[in-house]
Amino acid sequence: MKKLKLLFLLLLSVAFANAQTYVTGTVTGDDGFGIPTVNVIEKGTSNGTTTDFDGRYSLDVSDDATLVFSYVGYDTKEVSVNGQSTINITMASGETLEEVVLVGSRTAPRSNVNSALPIDVVGIKELTSTGQPSFDKALQYRIPSFNTVQTPVNDATSLLDPYEIRNMGPSRTLILINGKRKNLSALLYTQTSPGRGETGADISAIPTDAIKRVEILRDGASAQYGSDAIAGVMNIILKDEVNKGSATLRSGITSEGDGEMVGIAVNNGSTIGDDKGFINYTIDLSKTNLANRPGTVDAAGEYADFVYENPNDDDGNPLPNAANIITGNSVGLASVNEYLSRNPDAGNINGSPENASSKFLINSGFDLSEDTQLYMNAAYVYKKVNSFANNRTPYWRRAEAFNPDDVEGIDYFPYLDDFFPGSNPNTTGGYDGYTPTFEGLLNDYNGTIGVKTKINEWNVDLSYTTGGNTQTYTVSQSHNRNVVFVPTFDDANGNGQVDPGEGFEPTELYRENSQQSFNPGGTKFTHNVGNIDISRVLSDKVSVGFGAEFRNETFEVIEGELASYDGGGADSFAGNSPENSGKFNRYNIGAYFSLDYDVSDAFLLSGTVRTENYSDFGNTFVYKFSTRYKITDNLTARASISSGFRAPTLHQIYTQKAQYSFVPGQGIQVGGLINNVSTQAKLLGIPELDAETSNNFTIGFGGKLANNLTFTVDYYSINVQDRIVLGSEISATGDATNPLDILLTNNNLSDISFFSNAIDTKTSGIDVVLSKKNIEIGEGDLDINLSGNYTITNERDGAVKDIALVANAGQSVVNATQEALFFTSRPETKWILGANYDIGKFGFSLNNTYFGKTTFKQQGMSTDLRTEFIPKIVTDLGINFNASEKLTLSLNVNNLLNVLPEWEFKAENASGDAILADAAATQNQSNLITFNQRYSQMTYDGFHFSQLGTMFNLSVNYKF
């Protein structure tokens, strides 16, 4: 009997020891709203769950268990069960919004101070406080390693300004929206300016009011996300708030009285389906007028480039009205001076073009069940830009001798600008040239729909993403000399003859009846992406993630109308011919596996491997290993090493066209861009493109010190092999039998360029971020931030990989001009010092951005010289007034001190010193790189910050 009693007591104790309690509850934040996806884990076990959309959870645990509630952005909480069946908790905000990160890990999110990777996080308040009109320009004045600026020449590039992280070009930064890949722009930059040969996603199209925060991973992440993530990843998190909407009216103007801007944005959200879901929407409409900043054109430079002393055409035939030809030093220069006396800027228009845009975006989620959520987001952007080509002055071109035998019906006339748009350009009066306009239309869309669910404790995310970007163009106030109206009649023998008519000037008839507006076509890019991502927290030490991605991409070159490309094409921007147009596509599939192991509370190891297969160039395998060690509770060391890749974009593989561009000393010439799969490429021995590969290494420290001071310091090194570049223009060799010379002659081209895996590069630098918050001064609070980027190395590594044809001609696809664009055209260092002070109803912000030196080696300039943009500090002032709980007035004065870009020549050697000692020689060099001072403020290649000067921006925000 005693033994039975002992056995009964033993069984009872075992039962009590293993007693389970079914615990339910709700996790809310300081605002009383439920917090979704909070990790709830029974301490010391792998037993756990996550909260649903409303913050609810349920879990079977031991009676004596301790529950651990954790989520980035909040202090972790531990609660003893003690037999309780209901445990509701409120999580207090711990790490600030700027520290919350979801990017960089395929397992569990972490704060950026505790992350093994360097990450910048920018909230919506920081973005809007810049007063900048677009998202990309706001980042320019918030993230030191991020750079963007308008290109000097405003044609197709006016639809999207190139941007980059760590001076690596836009192609090497991956853009995500809510963690899903955004589509690329259809635009390929081909001008000789920063970003040449690159393409990237259009981040300026994203309405700032729709953004909750931006996470920028400053490290290679190809293993986690695939192609394009060599320099880093930008993850744009959309707003998901409900019943917290607002409307913002924006206006602005430059200190010069131009560039007027007006816009309105509305953001709001509401719950749907009995509070089981939400929908947040944004509408943003804006219009900006032209801001023009031309230089004063130099007459001597114009005369040297454009005035002919020989009254014959290129074929030796006498020019019509030869007696009135601008010839001879005295007569020619006087005629140029006469024109410039009435048009000091030669009628040129450059600066910031007129544009209008409409942006629409929605973000939504809905709980299908306790463990399953449906989510989606979609955006559409329409943008129109009106810009201008260089003005065609009356002395740019001379007429050709007329030969009636060349006339074919009424479609062809071998004259140049003499019959458009005024009287004979060879006279000294009555004709002032013309300025072709460039009108661009952009349509950009992206959308994602997906389901997040939990299956046997595994988190599953299944999604489909689609997106596209279309850019089409119109060229007006121009002409095509092959498409000029000529009245004809048949003579007695049936031969076509020009009918001069009676009582009219032929040029008037030609002008009125010749085509002046052209549709040159455009480009289009679309992609479709399917993702499945699976992760699980196996224990409080181990978490895993794996998944796959399938992506299909299509690039289309849209054919222009015949008149836009026939012969030399529409003046200023030739259209896409049928042979250069078409639709091209490819697909790829990739898979990854990721593992995080917390060796201890202080020591984290993380690793990811990825493999991808592309239909056009094969397989690739990449990896990433990172670690974090908490030296103390407030000091963390971190490091990572990884390999990466970037597939050549379809734009780079298939773009082929004729392009108008400035050639120093020769004015505007027509060159050719040859793609790598064309018959011309095969003739010249140009190989097909392969993927870039990279090796990344970072090491750094981050921490929280006393008195709310946080800091991160990170060193980075990026080595890229087989980097894809759009090479310099290759001109004729002088050998008429050379395939290159034959190609140029047969196509009336001055030169050709092409893409190639031409160089290996190495880039290294240091990123620093310091932040001290909540400094009490009087009755207000002061926040101070200092962040900076310093480039240690950015250069070519090894010899240029020229093809034999180019090398044998004594030329190279990467000359000094190209190297400067790739490596030194962005600031060598950039620092941002900002202060925000809130007191009562007022808020003040003062930001100083230091733009370090940039260096160029412009085409045509003496090799004995270089140009350097002088370091400058741009100061921005912001004042907010909270008139009521709902109404806020904001005034931003950007570039308060009206600081403008300045450049100067620097001598490379003694010969350079001699040039700079000679005023006339120096002026000639300046003319060569500024198109005779048309672009005197920024040169023809680029500059390091906006040339518009002081801008005043006023906004009114009303909260619903």
Tab-separated table of C-alpha atoms in Angstrom, residues 632-837:
chain	number	residue	atom	x	y	z
A	632	THR	CA	29.706	45.513	-23.925
A	633	ASP	CA	25.978	46.073	-23.598
A	634	ASN	CA	26.418	49.351	-25.467
A	635	LEU	CA	29.261	48.609	-27.891
A	636	THR	CA	29.060	46.241	-30.843
A	637	ALA	CA	31.662	45.133	-33.387
A	638	ARG	CA	30.557	43.721	-36.750
A	639	ALA	CA	32.072	42.467	-39.983
A	640	SER	CA	31.064	40.775	-43.199
A	641	ILE	CA	32.638	39.220	-46.247
A	642	SER	CA	30.748	38.372	-49.405
A	643	SER	CA	30.833	37.755	-53.114
A	644	GLY	CA	28.362	39.285	-55.534
A	645	PHE	CA	27.330	39.619	-59.133
A	646	ARG	CA	25.480	41.922	-61.487
A	647	ALA	CA	23.961	40.663	-64.685
A	648	PRO	CA	24.211	43.013	-67.663
A	649	THR	CA	20.870	44.735	-68.108
A	650	LEU	CA	18.890	44.118	-71.251
A	651	HIS	CA	19.331	47.831	-71.992
A	652	GLN	CA	23.099	47.377	-72.102
A	653	ILE	CA	22.897	44.252	-74.230
A	654	TYR	CA	20.461	45.433	-76.911
A	655	THR	CA	20.566	49.247	-77.194
A	656	GLN	CA	21.817	50.420	-80.585
A	657	LYS	CA	21.263	53.909	-81.961
A	658	ALA	CA	22.635	57.074	-83.499
A	659	GLN	CA	23.186	59.839	-80.968
A	660	TYR	CA	23.796	63.566	-81.166
A	661	SER	CA	26.515	64.713	-78.777
A	662	PHE	CA	28.927	67.577	-78.234
A	663	VAL	CA	32.456	67.076	-79.560
A	664	PRO	CA	34.883	69.713	-78.266
A	665	GLY	CA	35.994	72.001	-81.058
A	666	GLN	CA	33.514	70.486	-83.512
A	667	GLY	CA	30.131	71.303	-82.024
A	668	ILE	CA	27.354	68.718	-82.220
A	669	GLN	CA	28.192	65.507	-84.078
A	670	VAL	CA	26.389	62.209	-84.668
A	671	GLY	CA	27.950	59.080	-83.186
A	672	GLY	CA	26.791	55.487	-83.067
A	673	LEU	CA	26.169	53.130	-80.140
A	674	ILE	CA	26.608	49.514	-81.260
A	675	ASN	CA	25.161	46.667	-79.230
A	676	ASN	CA	27.147	43.533	-78.504
A	677	VAL	CA	24.929	41.073	-80.351
A	678	SER	CA	24.735	42.983	-83.649
A	679	THR	CA	26.364	42.052	-86.934
A	680	GLN	CA	28.444	45.220	-86.655
A	681	ALA	CA	29.790	44.012	-83.301
A	682	LYS	CA	30.778	40.684	-84.799
A	683	LEU	CA	32.478	42.484	-87.697
A	684	LEU	CA	34.566	44.542	-85.296
A	685	GLY	CA	35.305	41.660	-82.911
A	686	ILE	CA	33.290	43.065	-79.995
A	687	PRO	CA	32.479	40.204	-77.555
A	688	GLU	CA	29.114	39.655	-75.879
A	689	LEU	CA	28.657	40.917	-72.330
A	690	ASP	CA	29.132	38.727	-69.260
A	691	ALA	CA	28.129	39.305	-65.642
A	692	GLU	CA	30.175	41.434	-63.276
A	693	THR	CA	31.431	39.753	-60.117
A	694	SER	CA	32.473	41.362	-56.867
A	695	ASN	CA	34.117	40.747	-53.495
A	696	ASN	CA	32.984	42.858	-50.542
A	697	PHE	CA	34.432	43.284	-47.073
A	698	THR	CA	33.170	45.496	-44.237
A	699	ILE	CA	34.167	45.919	-40.622
A	700	GLY	CA	32.836	48.414	-38.140
A	701	PHE	CA	31.566	49.383	-34.719
A	702	GLY	CA	28.238	50.617	-33.447
A	703	GLY	CA	27.011	51.543	-30.070
A	704	LYS	CA	24.898	53.489	-27.658
A	705	LEU	CA	26.725	55.651	-25.196
A	706	ALA	CA	25.417	57.655	-22.277
A	707	ASN	CA	23.089	60.588	-22.775
A	708	ASN	CA	21.391	59.224	-25.897
A	709	LEU	CA	24.515	59.259	-28.065
A	710	THR	CA	24.634	56.572	-30.762
A	711	PHE	CA	27.327	55.979	-33.338
A	712	THR	CA	28.407	53.675	-36.142
A	713	VAL	CA	31.771	53.616	-37.933
A	714	ASP	CA	32.254	51.236	-40.865
A	715	TYR	CA	35.090	50.534	-43.289
A	716	TYR	CA	34.175	48.997	-46.636
A	717	SER	CA	36.037	47.515	-49.569
A	718	ILE	CA	34.413	46.572	-52.901
A	719	ASN	CA	36.379	44.916	-55.691
A	720	VAL	CA	34.540	44.456	-58.985
A	721	GLN	CA	35.799	42.184	-61.733
A	722	ASP	CA	34.748	42.536	-65.392
A	723	ARG	CA	32.881	45.785	-64.710
A	724	ILE	CA	30.538	46.701	-67.542
A	725	VAL	CA	31.168	50.151	-68.986
A	726	LEU	CA	29.974	52.172	-71.959
A	727	GLY	CA	33.304	52.971	-73.530
A	728	SER	CA	34.623	56.214	-74.935
A	729	GLU	CA	33.915	57.176	-78.534
A	730	ILE	CA	36.212	55.408	-80.987
A	731	SER	CA	36.967	57.436	-84.124
A	732	ALA	CA	38.318	56.521	-87.539
A	733	THR	CA	41.851	55.185	-87.881
A	734	GLY	CA	42.565	56.895	-91.217
A	735	ASP	CA	42.804	53.542	-93.003
A	736	ALA	CA	39.985	53.386	-95.524
A	737	THR	CA	40.173	49.573	-95.568
A	738	ASN	CA	39.802	49.239	-91.807
A	739	PRO	CA	36.418	47.725	-90.838
A	740	LEU	CA	35.920	50.540	-88.329
A	741	ASP	CA	36.464	53.266	-90.925
A	742	ILE	CA	34.177	51.479	-93.386
A	743	LEU	CA	31.439	51.246	-90.759
A	744	LEU	CA	31.728	54.938	-89.879
A	745	THR	CA	31.736	56.046	-93.527
A	746	ASN	CA	28.791	53.883	-94.563
A	747	ASN	CA	26.663	55.159	-91.676
A	748	ASN	CA	27.759	58.839	-91.723
A	749	LEU	CA	28.992	58.567	-88.129
A	750	SER	CA	31.794	60.517	-86.503
A	751	ASP	CA	32.552	57.720	-84.031
A	752	ILE	CA	31.181	54.610	-82.328
A	753	SER	CA	30.917	53.387	-78.758
A	754	PHE	CA	29.937	50.057	-77.222
A	755	PHE	CA	29.592	48.228	-73.920
A	756	SER	CA	32.229	45.808	-72.686
A	757	ASN	CA	33.494	44.084	-69.538
A	758	ALA	CA	36.460	46.400	-69.860
A	759	ILE	CA	37.868	46.935	-66.383
A	760	ASP	CA	38.345	45.664	-62.857
A	761	THR	CA	37.880	48.245	-60.109
A	762	LYS	CA	38.520	48.663	-56.402
A	763	THR	CA	36.623	50.968	-54.066
A	764	SER	CA	37.087	51.521	-50.354
A	765	GLY	CA	36.033	54.084	-47.802
A	766	ILE	CA	34.645	54.881	-44.367
A	767	ASP	CA	31.077	55.694	-43.283
A	768	VAL	CA	30.462	57.510	-39.998
A	769	VAL	CA	27.159	58.247	-38.243
A	770	LEU	CA	26.873	60.084	-34.904
A	771	SER	CA	23.590	61.039	-33.282
A	772	LYS	CA	22.760	62.660	-29.958
A	773	LYS	CA	19.095	63.136	-29.123
A	774	ASN	CA	16.838	64.735	-26.559
A	775	ILE	CA	19.290	67.353	-25.347
A	776	GLU	CA	17.293	69.631	-23.067
A	777	ILE	CA	17.921	73.306	-23.765
A	778	GLY	CA	15.549	75.610	-21.997
A	779	GLU	CA	12.049	74.346	-22.577
A	780	GLY	CA	12.973	72.618	-25.822
A	781	ASP	CA	14.723	69.475	-27.034
A	782	LEU	CA	17.721	69.461	-29.377
A	783	ASP	CA	18.832	66.609	-31.647
A	784	ILE	CA	22.251	66.719	-33.320
A	785	ASN	CA	23.398	64.423	-36.137
A	786	LEU	CA	26.743	64.149	-37.888
A	787	SER	CA	27.236	61.656	-40.698
A	788	GLY	CA	29.867	61.353	-43.364
A	789	ASN	CA	31.402	59.283	-46.115
A	790	TYR	CA	35.063	59.396	-47.105
A	791	THR	CA	36.356	57.591	-50.185
A	792	ILE	CA	39.813	56.136	-49.615
A	793	THR	CA	40.207	54.393	-52.964
A	794	ASN	CA	38.111	54.407	-56.132
A	795	GLU	CA	40.125	53.405	-59.155
A	796	ARG	CA	40.796	50.963	-61.953
A	797	ASP	CA	42.613	47.795	-60.951
A	798	GLY	CA	44.842	46.595	-63.770
A	799	ALA	CA	44.891	47.297	-67.500
A	800	VAL	CA	41.893	48.123	-69.684
A	801	LYS	CA	40.647	45.089	-71.624
A	802	ASP	CA	40.508	46.629	-75.107
A	803	ILE	CA	39.604	44.572	-78.146
A	804	ALA	CA	42.338	44.226	-80.776
A	805	LEU	CA	40.718	46.624	-83.265
A	806	VAL	CA	40.668	49.451	-80.722
A	807	ALA	CA	44.101	48.745	-79.247
A	808	ASN	CA	45.735	48.523	-82.697
A	809	ALA	CA	44.240	51.924	-83.552
A	810	GLY	CA	46.028	53.439	-80.561
A	811	GLN	CA	42.725	54.147	-78.783
A	812	SER	CA	40.957	52.772	-75.695
A	813	VAL	CA	37.377	52.270	-74.558
A	814	VAL	CA	38.359	53.718	-71.177
A	815	ASN	CA	40.238	56.967	-71.544
A	816	ALA	CA	40.940	59.644	-68.955
A	817	THR	CA	37.481	61.164	-69.477
A	818	GLN	CA	35.749	57.874	-68.725
A	819	GLU	CA	37.924	57.109	-65.711
A	820	ALA	CA	37.042	60.441	-64.151
A	821	LEU	CA	33.315	59.799	-64.709
A	822	PHE	CA	33.584	56.344	-63.125
A	823	PHE	CA	35.780	57.210	-60.157
A	824	THR	CA	36.047	60.916	-59.295
A	825	SER	CA	32.909	62.640	-60.617
A	826	ARG	CA	31.167	62.260	-57.250
A	827	PRO	CA	32.417	63.976	-54.065
A	828	GLU	CA	35.545	62.397	-52.613
A	829	THR	CA	33.999	63.050	-49.221
A	830	LYS	CA	30.598	64.261	-48.080
A	831	TRP	CA	29.465	65.208	-44.584
A	832	ILE	CA	26.119	66.274	-43.177
A	833	LEU	CA	25.873	68.142	-39.861
A	834	GLY	CA	22.299	68.709	-38.759
A	835	ALA	CA	20.475	70.064	-35.743
A	836	ASN	CA	16.779	69.955	-34.907
A	837	TYR	CA	15.329	72.018	-32.079
